[in-house]
Amino acid sequence: MKVLCFGSLNYDHVYEMDHFVEPKETQSSLSYTRNFGGKGLNQSIALAKAGLDVYHAGRVGSDGQDFIDYLNKYNVKTDYLLKDDEQATGHAIIEVCKGQNCIILHGGANQAIDEKQVDEVLSHFEKGDVLLIQNEISSTAYLIRKAHELGMKIVFNTAPMNEKVFTYPLDMIDIFVVNEIEGAGLAGISSSDIDEIIAGLRKAYPDKQIVLTVGEKGSYYLYKDEMIHQDAFMVEAVDTTAAGDTFTGFFLASLLKDGDMKAALKLAAKASSITVQGHGAAQSIPSIDQL
Ligand code: RIB
């Protein structure tokens, strides 16, 4: 079984702020760093740091060699990462304030992924292989359809949640990984009440496996009548960027290695509690030894 994460790669421009910038306001940042990020890259790093062999597919600009080197440093295979001379690598503008963040995305090369690239990448995979995706690249609907046709198992972290998600063939997804905002969006409700989100997801996706993370209130695994709850590890957060990516990567790696859902939720909760104690995205994802 091979594992493919097909997703975004971004330069993260991170500004530490006294408060989030408001309309009509100009504000100086307290600090600035440029880091490797993108939900796809972060999740590939998390999978690899959790000890899984992973291929990362995606698209960067001509300056993308840094991303290849970075992924390779953590043993992520980059055979299917394309350099596009006509597009700039994607980037994100991230404000960080008191542990929380606001993110502006510019897709760049992530949004130039086309059906040809999807076909080329998937020609190296087969029935029983696993595909992990997020919602930051183009041609996602086509990717889901083709991976499903091949017989791959598809895990979808619906981040960032937007209306495009409903244009994808969601019936072909095996496992959804969502936080409470994505969960409510996916269920088509506007509530922030956990019980209502769980009920909404169960009603909308009665035969899907769903992993729902709810910050300090932990995480849930939902499948038909089954429900498993995992408490969060309580820590002081300095930057929550990539906490969800860490959770997704460690959860999936643990599940694929041991097939133990409870253990996978616990390892993921522990890993993301370490990520929020560090600054930045991929760089704050812990190693398995740290756990
Ligand atoms: O989940 C965090 C990530 O979201 C950042 O690294 C940023 O690039 C955006 O994709």
PDB file of N, CA and C in Angstrom, residues 100-199:
ATOM      1  N   GLN A 100      -3.904  32.709  18.192  1.00  0.00           N
ATOM      2  CA  GLN A 100      -4.849  32.478  17.089  1.00  0.00           C
ATOM      3  C   GLN A 100      -4.245  32.998  15.779  1.00  0.00           C
ATOM      4  N   ASN A 101      -4.867  32.629  14.635  1.00  0.00           N
ATOM      5  CA  ASN A 101      -4.344  33.160  13.377  1.00  0.00           C
ATOM      6  C   ASN A 101      -5.452  33.529  12.396  1.00  0.00           C
ATOM      7  N   CYS A 102      -5.094  34.381  11.432  1.00  0.00           N
ATOM      8  CA  CYS A 102      -5.962  34.709  10.290  1.00  0.00           C
ATOM      9  C   CYS A 102      -5.099  34.475   9.060  1.00  0.00           C
ATOM     10  N   ILE A 103      -5.649  33.822   8.038  1.00  0.00           N
ATOM     11  CA  ILE A 103      -4.832  33.468   6.872  1.00  0.00           C
ATOM     12  C   ILE A 103      -5.450  33.979   5.581  1.00  0.00           C
ATOM     13  N   ILE A 104      -4.619  34.664   4.766  1.00  0.00           N
ATOM     14  CA  ILE A 104      -5.024  35.014   3.393  1.00  0.00           C
ATOM     15  C   ILE A 104      -4.224  34.116   2.463  1.00  0.00           C
ATOM     16  N   LEU A 105      -4.892  33.457   1.538  1.00  0.00           N
ATOM     17  CA  LEU A 105      -4.203  32.546   0.619  1.00  0.00           C
ATOM     18  C   LEU A 105      -4.092  33.143  -0.774  1.00  0.00           C
ATOM     19  N   HIS A 106      -2.946  32.916  -1.392  1.00  0.00           N
ATOM     20  CA  HIS A 106      -2.857  33.165  -2.838  1.00  0.00           C
ATOM     21  C   HIS A 106      -2.411  31.839  -3.461  1.00  0.00           C
ATOM     22  N   GLY A 107      -3.304  31.226  -4.235  1.00  0.00           N
ATOM     23  CA  GLY A 107      -3.082  29.852  -4.710  1.00  0.00           C
ATOM     24  C   GLY A 107      -1.854  29.667  -5.590  1.00  0.00           C
ATOM     25  N   GLY A 108      -1.592  30.624  -6.520  1.00  0.00           N
ATOM     26  CA  GLY A 108      -0.451  30.493  -7.430  1.00  0.00           C
ATOM     27  C   GLY A 108      -0.445  29.121  -8.115  1.00  0.00           C
ATOM     28  N   ALA A 109       0.704  28.477  -8.109  1.00  0.00           N
ATOM     29  CA  ALA A 109       0.860  27.196  -8.822  1.00  0.00           C
ATOM     30  C   ALA A 109      -0.090  26.107  -8.306  1.00  0.00           C
ATOM     31  N   ASN A 110      -0.509  26.220  -7.043  1.00  0.00           N
ATOM     32  CA  ASN A 110      -1.459  25.223  -6.510  1.00  0.00           C
ATOM     33  C   ASN A 110      -2.752  25.183  -7.329  1.00  0.00           C
ATOM     34  N   GLN A 111      -3.084  26.355  -7.896  1.00  0.00           N
ATOM     35  CA  GLN A 111      -4.334  26.445  -8.654  1.00  0.00           C
ATOM     36  C   GLN A 111      -4.120  26.196 -10.148  1.00  0.00           C
ATOM     37  N   ALA A 112      -2.908  25.774 -10.516  1.00  0.00           N
ATOM     38  CA  ALA A 112      -2.635  25.460 -11.929  1.00  0.00           C
ATOM     39  C   ALA A 112      -2.583  23.942 -12.141  1.00  0.00           C
ATOM     40  N   ILE A 113      -2.883  23.187 -11.105  1.00  0.00           N
ATOM     41  CA  ILE A 113      -2.899  21.718 -11.248  1.00  0.00           C
ATOM     42  C   ILE A 113      -4.056  21.354 -12.177  1.00  0.00           C
ATOM     43  N   ASP A 114      -3.741  20.590 -13.221  1.00  0.00           N
ATOM     44  CA  ASP A 114      -4.768  20.276 -14.215  1.00  0.00           C
ATOM     45  C   ASP A 114      -4.970  18.757 -14.320  1.00  0.00           C
ATOM     46  N   GLU A 115      -5.922  18.380 -15.158  1.00  0.00           N
ATOM     47  CA  GLU A 115      -6.273  16.958 -15.281  1.00  0.00           C
ATOM     48  C   GLU A 115      -5.089  16.135 -15.779  1.00  0.00           C
ATOM     49  N   LYS A 116      -4.274  16.749 -16.647  1.00  0.00           N
ATOM     50  CA  LYS A 116      -3.095  16.047 -17.178  1.00  0.00           C
ATOM     51  C   LYS A 116      -2.152  15.669 -16.029  1.00  0.00           C
ATOM     52  N   GLN A 117      -1.919  16.622 -15.136  1.00  0.00           N
ATOM     53  CA  GLN A 117      -1.026  16.322 -14.007  1.00  0.00           C
ATOM     54  C   GLN A 117      -1.634  15.244 -13.100  1.00  0.00           C
ATOM     55  N   VAL A 118      -2.938  15.347 -12.865  1.00  0.00           N
ATOM     56  CA  VAL A 118      -3.611  14.339 -12.022  1.00  0.00           C
ATOM     57  C   VAL A 118      -3.443  12.959 -12.651  1.00  0.00           C
ATOM     58  N   ASP A 119      -3.700  12.849 -13.958  1.00  0.00           N
ATOM     59  CA  ASP A 119      -3.581  11.554 -14.650  1.00  0.00           C
ATOM     60  C   ASP A 119      -2.166  11.000 -14.531  1.00  0.00           C
ATOM     61  N   GLU A 120      -1.187  11.886 -14.710  1.00  0.00           N
ATOM     62  CA  GLU A 120       0.211  11.440 -14.679  1.00  0.00           C
ATOM     63  C   GLU A 120       0.547  10.891 -13.289  1.00  0.00           C
ATOM     64  N   VAL A 121       0.175  11.643 -12.278  1.00  0.00           N
ATOM     65  CA  VAL A 121       0.501  11.223 -10.900  1.00  0.00           C
ATOM     66  C   VAL A 121      -0.203   9.901 -10.572  1.00  0.00           C
ATOM     67  N   LEU A 122      -1.498   9.844 -10.865  1.00  0.00           N
ATOM     68  CA  LEU A 122      -2.258   8.642 -10.472  1.00  0.00           C
ATOM     69  C   LEU A 122      -1.841   7.393 -11.251  1.00  0.00           C
ATOM     70  N   SER A 123      -1.146   7.586 -12.381  1.00  0.00           N
ATOM     71  CA  SER A 123      -0.700   6.406 -13.148  1.00  0.00           C
ATOM     72  C   SER A 123       0.326   5.589 -12.344  1.00  0.00           C
ATOM     73  N   HIS A 124       0.839   6.163 -11.251  1.00  0.00           N
ATOM     74  CA  HIS A 124       1.817   5.458 -10.412  1.00  0.00           C
ATOM     75  C   HIS A 124       1.165   4.794  -9.200  1.00  0.00           C
ATOM     76  N   PHE A 125      -0.166   4.862  -9.116  1.00  0.00           N
ATOM     77  CA  PHE A 125      -0.855   4.317  -7.942  1.00  0.00           C
ATOM     78  C   PHE A 125      -1.903   3.302  -8.374  1.00  0.00           C
ATOM     79  N   GLU A 126      -2.366   2.510  -7.393  1.00  0.00           N
ATOM     80  CA  GLU A 126      -3.296   1.434  -7.741  1.00  0.00           C
ATOM     81  C   GLU A 126      -4.294   1.167  -6.621  1.00  0.00           C
ATOM     82  N   LYS A 127      -5.173   0.236  -6.870  1.00  0.00           N
ATOM     83  CA  LYS A 127      -6.208  -0.168  -5.910  1.00  0.00           C
ATOM     84  C   LYS A 127      -5.577  -0.463  -4.547  1.00  0.00           C
ATOM     85  N   GLY A 128      -6.195   0.048  -3.506  1.00  0.00           N
ATOM     86  CA  GLY A 128      -5.687  -0.207  -2.156  1.00  0.00           C
ATOM     87  C   GLY A 128      -4.744   0.862  -1.644  1.00  0.00           C
ATOM     88  N   ASP A 129      -4.196   1.702  -2.551  1.00  0.00           N
ATOM     89  CA  ASP A 129      -3.355   2.813  -2.108  1.00  0.00           C
ATOM     90  C   ASP A 129      -4.254   3.899  -1.488  1.00  0.00           C
ATOM     91  N   VAL A 130      -3.625   4.796  -0.729  1.00  0.00           N
ATOM     92  CA  VAL A 130      -4.401   5.801   0.005  1.00  0.00           C
ATOM     93  C   VAL A 130      -4.074   7.199  -0.516  1.00  0.00           C
ATOM     94  N   LEU A 131      -5.125   7.995  -0.708  1.00  0.00           N
ATOM     95  CA  LEU A 131      -4.958   9.385  -1.147  1.00  0.00           C
ATOM     96  C   LEU A 131      -5.458  10.321  -0.057  1.00  0.00           C
ATOM     97  N   LEU A 132      -4.607  11.252   0.362  1.00  0.00           N
ATOM     98  CA  LEU A 132      -5.017  12.285   1.319  1.00  0.00           C
ATOM     99  C   LEU A 132      -5.080  13.627   0.587  1.00  0.00           C
ATOM    100  N   ILE A 133      -6.211  14.323   0.722  1.00  0.00           N
ATOM    101  CA  ILE A 133      -6.364  15.626   0.053  1.00  0.00           C
ATOM    102  C   ILE A 133      -6.918  16.684   1.010  1.00  0.00           C
ATOM    103  N   GLN A 134      -6.719  17.937   0.615  1.00  0.00           N
ATOM    104  CA  GLN A 134      -7.300  19.090   1.309  1.00  0.00           C
ATOM    105  C   GLN A 134      -8.021  19.915   0.244  1.00  0.00           C
ATOM    106  N   ASN A 135      -8.398  21.129   0.592  1.00  0.00           N
ATOM    107  CA  ASN A 135      -9.160  21.938  -0.380  1.00  0.00           C
ATOM    108  C   ASN A 135      -8.394  23.185  -0.813  1.00  0.00           C
ATOM    109  N   GLU A 136      -7.106  23.013  -1.195  1.00  0.00           N
ATOM    110  CA  GLU A 136      -6.308  24.181  -1.587  1.00  0.00           C
ATOM    111  C   GLU A 136      -5.709  24.053  -2.981  1.00  0.00           C
ATOM    112  N   ILE A 137      -6.150  23.059  -3.771  1.00  0.00           N
ATOM    113  CA  ILE A 137      -5.603  22.927  -5.131  1.00  0.00           C
ATOM    114  C   ILE A 137      -6.746  22.856  -6.151  1.00  0.00           C
ATOM    115  N   SER A 138      -6.402  23.101  -7.406  1.00  0.00           N
ATOM    116  CA  SER A 138      -7.399  22.970  -8.474  1.00  0.00           C
ATOM    117  C   SER A 138      -7.524  21.502  -8.888  1.00  0.00           C
ATOM    118  N   SER A 139      -8.544  21.203  -9.663  1.00  0.00           N
ATOM    119  CA  SER A 139      -8.834  19.862 -10.203  1.00  0.00           C
ATOM    120  C   SER A 139      -9.129  18.813  -9.124  1.00  0.00           C
ATOM    121  N   THR A 140      -9.614  19.271  -7.971  1.00  0.00           N
ATOM    122  CA  THR A 140      -9.883  18.325  -6.878  1.00  0.00           C
ATOM    123  C   THR A 140     -11.017  17.346  -7.217  1.00  0.00           C
ATOM    124  N   ALA A 141     -12.075  17.837  -7.867  1.00  0.00           N
ATOM    125  CA  ALA A 141     -13.190  16.939  -8.205  1.00  0.00           C
ATOM    126  C   ALA A 141     -12.699  15.816  -9.120  1.00  0.00           C
ATOM    127  N   TYR A 142     -11.882  16.203 -10.108  1.00  0.00           N
ATOM    128  CA  TYR A 142     -11.343  15.220 -11.056  1.00  0.00           C
ATOM    129  C   TYR A 142     -10.431  14.228 -10.319  1.00  0.00           C
ATOM    130  N   LEU A 143      -9.617  14.760  -9.423  1.00  0.00           N
ATOM    131  CA  LEU A 143      -8.698  13.913  -8.651  1.00  0.00           C
ATOM    132  C   LEU A 143      -9.477  12.870  -7.837  1.00  0.00           C
ATOM    133  N   ILE A 144     -10.545  13.307  -7.197  1.00  0.00           N
ATOM    134  CA  ILE A 144     -11.350  12.373  -6.390  1.00  0.00           C
ATOM    135  C   ILE A 144     -11.943  11.283  -7.282  1.00  0.00           C
ATOM    136  N   ARG A 145     -12.506  11.722  -8.412  1.00  0.00           N
ATOM    137  CA  ARG A 145     -13.166  10.769  -9.319  1.00  0.00           C
ATOM    138  C   ARG A 145     -12.177   9.723  -9.839  1.00  0.00           C
ATOM    139  N   LYS A 146     -11.010  10.183 -10.254  1.00  0.00           N
ATOM    140  CA  LYS A 146     -10.015   9.272 -10.845  1.00  0.00           C
ATOM    141  C   LYS A 146      -9.426   8.338  -9.796  1.00  0.00           C
ATOM    142  N   ALA A 147      -9.179   8.858  -8.593  1.00  0.00           N
ATOM    143  CA  ALA A 147      -8.635   8.011  -7.515  1.00  0.00           C
ATOM    144  C   ALA A 147      -9.655   6.956  -7.115  1.00  0.00           C
ATOM    145  N   HIS A 148     -10.915   7.343  -7.102  1.00  0.00           N
ATOM    146  CA  HIS A 148     -11.990   6.401  -6.757  1.00  0.00           C
ATOM    147  C   HIS A 148     -12.096   5.311  -7.829  1.00  0.00           C
ATOM    148  N   GLU A 149     -12.016   5.727  -9.092  1.00  0.00           N
ATOM    149  CA  GLU A 149     -12.058   4.753 -10.199  1.00  0.00           C
ATOM    150  C   GLU A 149     -10.945   3.716 -10.050  1.00  0.00           C
ATOM    151  N   LEU A 150      -9.779   4.200  -9.578  1.00  0.00           N
ATOM    152  CA  LEU A 150      -8.621   3.305  -9.403  1.00  0.00           C
ATOM    153  C   LEU A 150      -8.801   2.344  -8.233  1.00  0.00           C
ATOM    154  N   GLY A 151      -9.708   2.720  -7.306  1.00  0.00           N
ATOM    155  CA  GLY A 151      -9.898   1.898  -6.105  1.00  0.00           C
ATOM    156  C   GLY A 151      -9.035   2.355  -4.943  1.00  0.00           C
ATOM    157  N   MET A 152      -8.587   3.629  -5.012  1.00  0.00           N
ATOM    158  CA  MET A 152      -7.820   4.160  -3.878  1.00  0.00           C
ATOM    159  C   MET A 152      -8.777   4.522  -2.743  1.00  0.00           C
ATOM    160  N   LYS A 153      -8.267   4.459  -1.505  1.00  0.00           N
ATOM    161  CA  LYS A 153      -9.054   4.905  -0.356  1.00  0.00           C
ATOM    162  C   LYS A 153      -8.800   6.414  -0.221  1.00  0.00           C
ATOM    163  N   ILE A 154      -9.862   7.219  -0.072  1.00  0.00           N
ATOM    164  CA  ILE A 154      -9.687   8.675  -0.101  1.00  0.00           C
ATOM    165  C   ILE A 154     -10.035   9.313   1.252  1.00  0.00           C
ATOM    166  N   VAL A 155      -9.067  10.053   1.775  1.00  0.00           N
ATOM    167  CA  VAL A 155      -9.251  10.781   3.033  1.00  0.00           C
ATOM    168  C   VAL A 155      -9.256  12.266   2.695  1.00  0.00           C
ATOM    169  N   PHE A 156     -10.324  12.972   3.096  1.00  0.00           N
ATOM    170  CA  PHE A 156     -10.484  14.373   2.706  1.00  0.00           C
ATOM    171  C   PHE A 156     -10.558  15.267   3.940  1.00  0.00           C
ATOM    172  N   ASN A 157      -9.538  16.110   4.108  1.00  0.00           N
ATOM    173  CA  ASN A 157      -9.575  17.156   5.115  1.00  0.00           C
ATOM    174  C   ASN A 157     -10.152  18.382   4.405  1.00  0.00           C
ATOM    175  N   THR A 158     -11.387  18.736   4.713  1.00  0.00           N
ATOM    176  CA  THR A 158     -12.114  19.745   3.922  1.00  0.00           C
ATOM    177  C   THR A 158     -11.698  21.182   4.279  1.00  0.00           C
ATOM    178  N   ALA A 159     -10.411  21.392   4.469  1.00  0.00           N
ATOM    179  CA  ALA A 159      -9.910  22.716   4.849  1.00  0.00           C
ATOM    180  C   ALA A 159      -9.159  23.348   3.679  1.00  0.00           C
ATOM    181  N   PRO A 160      -9.384  24.635   3.392  1.00  0.00           N
ATOM    182  CA  PRO A 160     -10.400  25.478   3.988  1.00  0.00           C
ATOM    183  C   PRO A 160     -11.784  25.158   3.417  1.00  0.00           C
ATOM    184  N   MET A 161     -12.791  25.220   4.281  1.00  0.00           N
ATOM    185  CA  MET A 161     -14.161  24.878   3.870  1.00  0.00           C
ATOM    186  C   MET A 161     -14.749  26.028   3.042  1.00  0.00           C
ATOM    187  N   ASN A 162     -15.243  25.717   1.872  1.00  0.00           N
ATOM    188  CA  ASN A 162     -15.964  26.725   1.082  1.00  0.00           C
ATOM    189  C   ASN A 162     -16.956  26.002   0.170  1.00  0.00           C
ATOM    190  N   GLU A 163     -17.689  26.799  -0.597  1.00  0.00           N
ATOM    191  CA  GLU A 163     -18.787  26.219  -1.398  1.00  0.00           C
ATOM    192  C   GLU A 163     -18.292  25.241  -2.467  1.00  0.00           C
ATOM    193  N   LYS A 164     -16.984  25.353  -2.830  1.00  0.00           N
ATOM    194  CA  LYS A 164     -16.445  24.446  -3.862  1.00  0.00           C
ATOM    195  C   LYS A 164     -16.564  22.988  -3.431  1.00  0.00           C
ATOM    196  N   VAL A 165     -16.462  22.766  -2.108  1.00  0.00           N
ATOM    197  CA  VAL A 165     -16.489  21.398  -1.578  1.00  0.00           C
ATOM    198  C   VAL A 165     -17.734  20.643  -2.061  1.00  0.00           C
ATOM    199  N   PHE A 166     -18.852  21.379  -2.182  1.00  0.00           N
ATOM    200  CA  PHE A 166     -20.105  20.715  -2.563  1.00  0.00           C
ATOM    201  C   PHE A 166     -20.171  20.391  -4.061  1.00  0.00           C
ATOM    202  N   THR A 167     -19.150  20.848  -4.814  1.00  0.00           N
ATOM    203  CA  THR A 167     -19.117  20.480  -6.235  1.00  0.00           C
ATOM    204  C   THR A 167     -18.282  19.203  -6.428  1.00  0.00           C
ATOM    205  N   TYR A 168     -17.706  18.688  -5.352  1.00  0.00           N
ATOM    206  CA  TYR A 168     -16.891  17.472  -5.447  1.00  0.00           C
ATOM    207  C   TYR A 168     -17.782  16.237  -5.243  1.00  0.00           C
ATOM    208  N   PRO A 169     -17.361  15.101  -5.805  1.00  0.00           N
ATOM    209  CA  PRO A 169     -18.159  13.871  -5.606  1.00  0.00           C
ATOM    210  C   PRO A 169     -17.919  13.284  -4.202  1.00  0.00           C
ATOM    211  N   LEU A 170     -18.591  13.866  -3.210  1.00  0.00           N
ATOM    212  CA  LEU A 170     -18.321  13.529  -1.803  1.00  0.00           C
ATOM    213  C   LEU A 170     -18.711  12.094  -1.452  1.00  0.00           C
ATOM    214  N   ASP A 171     -19.580  11.505  -2.280  1.00  0.00           N
ATOM    215  CA  ASP A 171     -19.968  10.103  -2.031  1.00  0.00           C
ATOM    216  C   ASP A 171     -18.764   9.170  -2.232  1.00  0.00           C
ATOM    217  N   MET A 172     -17.701   9.659  -2.872  1.00  0.00           N
ATOM    218  CA  MET A 172     -16.515   8.818  -3.134  1.00  0.00           C
ATOM    219  C   MET A 172     -15.464   8.917  -2.027  1.00  0.00           C
ATOM    220  N   ILE A 173     -15.743   9.733  -1.009  1.00  0.00           N
ATOM    221  CA  ILE A 173     -14.788   9.915   0.094  1.00  0.00           C
ATOM    222  C   ILE A 173     -14.985   8.797   1.120  1.00  0.00           C
ATOM    223  N   ASP A 174     -13.875   8.291   1.656  1.00  0.00           N
ATOM    224  CA  ASP A 174     -13.966   7.252   2.690  1.00  0.00           C
ATOM    225  C   ASP A 174     -13.955   7.852   4.094  1.00  0.00           C
ATOM    226  N   ILE A 175     -13.034   8.792   4.324  1.00  0.00           N
ATOM    227  CA  ILE A 175     -12.954   9.413   5.662  1.00  0.00           C
ATOM    228  C   ILE A 175     -12.881  10.935   5.503  1.00  0.00           C
ATOM    229  N   PHE A 176     -13.751  11.642   6.220  1.00  0.00           N
ATOM    230  CA  PHE A 176     -13.662  13.098   6.302  1.00  0.00           C
ATOM    231  C   PHE A 176     -12.947  13.474   7.595  1.00  0.00           C
ATOM    232  N   VAL A 177     -12.038  14.452   7.512  1.00  0.00           N
ATOM    233  CA  VAL A 177     -11.433  15.008   8.722  1.00  0.00           C
ATOM    234  C   VAL A 177     -11.774  16.490   8.742  1.00  0.00           C
ATOM    235  N   VAL A 178     -12.521  16.920   9.773  1.00  0.00           N
ATOM    236  CA  VAL A 178     -13.024  18.306   9.806  1.00  0.00           C
ATOM    237  C   VAL A 178     -12.879  18.900  11.204  1.00  0.00           C
ATOM    238  N   ASN A 179     -12.738  20.229  11.273  1.00  0.00           N
ATOM    239  CA  ASN A 179     -12.883  20.871  12.578  1.00  0.00           C
ATOM    240  C   ASN A 179     -14.338  21.314  12.709  1.00  0.00           C
ATOM    241  N   GLU A 180     -14.670  22.027  13.783  1.00  0.00           N
ATOM    242  CA  GLU A 180     -16.094  22.297  14.002  1.00  0.00           C
ATOM    243  C   GLU A 180     -16.681  23.233  12.941  1.00  0.00           C
ATOM    244  N   ILE A 181     -15.859  24.175  12.431  1.00  0.00           N
ATOM    245  CA  ILE A 181     -16.386  25.093  11.401  1.00  0.00           C
ATOM    246  C   ILE A 181     -16.604  24.323  10.095  1.00  0.00           C
ATOM    247  N   GLU A 182     -15.604  23.513   9.733  1.00  0.00           N
ATOM    248  CA  GLU A 182     -15.739  22.706   8.511  1.00  0.00           C
ATOM    249  C   GLU A 182     -16.868  21.680   8.673  1.00  0.00           C
ATOM    250  N   GLY A 183     -16.992  21.132   9.877  1.00  0.00           N
ATOM    251  CA  GLY A 183     -18.038  20.136  10.139  1.00  0.00           C
ATOM    252  C   GLY A 183     -19.419  20.727   9.963  1.00  0.00           C
ATOM    253  N   ALA A 184     -19.608  21.935  10.534  1.00  0.00           N
ATOM    254  CA  ALA A 184     -20.918  22.592  10.396  1.00  0.00           C
ATOM    255  C   ALA A 184     -21.179  22.904   8.924  1.00  0.00           C
ATOM    256  N   GLY A 185     -20.136  23.406   8.239  1.00  0.00           N
ATOM    257  CA  GLY A 185     -20.286  23.726   6.815  1.00  0.00           C
ATOM    258  C   GLY A 185     -20.627  22.495   6.002  1.00  0.00           C
ATOM    259  N   LEU A 186     -19.931  21.414   6.280  1.00  0.00           N
ATOM    260  CA  LEU A 186     -20.151  20.170   5.535  1.00  0.00           C
ATOM    261  C   LEU A 186     -21.561  19.621   5.786  1.00  0.00           C
ATOM    262  N   ALA A 187     -22.033  19.827   7.032  1.00  0.00           N
ATOM    263  CA  ALA A 187     -23.373  19.349   7.379  1.00  0.00           C
ATOM    264  C   ALA A 187     -24.451  20.304   6.872  1.00  0.00           C
ATOM    265  N   GLY A 188     -24.015  21.503   6.427  1.00  0.00           N
ATOM    266  CA  GLY A 188     -24.981  22.481   5.908  1.00  0.00           C
ATOM    267  C   GLY A 188     -25.778  23.156   7.010  1.00  0.00           C
ATOM    268  N   ILE A 189     -25.167  23.304   8.217  1.00  0.00           N
ATOM    269  CA  ILE A 189     -25.874  23.994   9.305  1.00  0.00           C
ATOM    270  C   ILE A 189     -25.016  25.167   9.793  1.00  0.00           C
ATOM    271  N   SER A 190     -25.636  26.105  10.522  1.00  0.00           N
ATOM    272  CA  SER A 190     -24.852  27.264  10.964  1.00  0.00           C
ATOM    273  C   SER A 190     -24.547  27.213  12.464  1.00  0.00           C
ATOM    274  N   SER A 191     -24.822  26.097  13.098  1.00  0.00           N
ATOM    275  CA  SER A 191     -24.624  25.980  14.549  1.00  0.00           C
ATOM    276  C   SER A 191     -23.155  25.810  14.936  1.00  0.00           C
ATOM    277  N   SER A 192     -22.802  26.253  16.160  1.00  0.00           N
ATOM    278  CA  SER A 192     -21.470  25.966  16.687  1.00  0.00           C
ATOM    279  C   SER A 192     -21.579  24.989  17.862  1.00  0.00           C
ATOM    280  N   ASP A 193     -22.781  24.458  18.075  1.00  0.00           N
ATOM    281  CA  ASP A 193     -23.003  23.485  19.150  1.00  0.00           C
ATOM    282  C   ASP A 193     -22.517  22.102  18.689  1.00  0.00           C
ATOM    283  N   ILE A 194     -21.644  21.503  19.498  1.00  0.00           N
ATOM    284  CA  ILE A 194     -21.017  20.244  19.055  1.00  0.00           C
ATOM    285  C   ILE A 194     -22.046  19.150  18.791  1.00  0.00           C
ATOM    286  N   ASP A 195     -23.025  19.023  19.700  1.00  0.00           N
ATOM    287  CA  ASP A 195     -24.038  17.963  19.513  1.00  0.00           C
ATOM    288  C   ASP A 195     -24.810  18.171  18.210  1.00  0.00           C
ATOM    289  N   GLU A 196     -25.100  19.434  17.922  1.00  0.00           N
ATOM    290  CA  GLU A 196     -25.845  19.704  16.679  1.00  0.00           C
ATOM    291  C   GLU A 196     -24.983  19.425  15.442  1.00  0.00           C
ATOM    292  N   ILE A 197     -23.685  19.725  15.549  1.00  0.00           N
ATOM    293  CA  ILE A 197     -22.792  19.453  14.402  1.00  0.00           C
ATOM    294  C   ILE A 197     -22.685  17.943  14.191  1.00  0.00           C
ATOM    295  N   ILE A 198     -22.533  17.210  15.287  1.00  0.00           N
ATOM    296  CA  ILE A 198     -22.442  15.741  15.173  1.00  0.00           C
ATOM    297  C   ILE A 198     -23.724  15.184  14.550  1.00  0.00           C
ATOM    298  N   ALA A 199     -24.862  15.649  15.052  1.00  0.00           N
ATOM    299  CA  ALA A 199     -26.146  15.161  14.522  1.00  0.00           C
ATOM    300  C   ALA A 199     -26.274  15.516  13.040  1.00  0.00           C
TER     301      ALA A 199
END
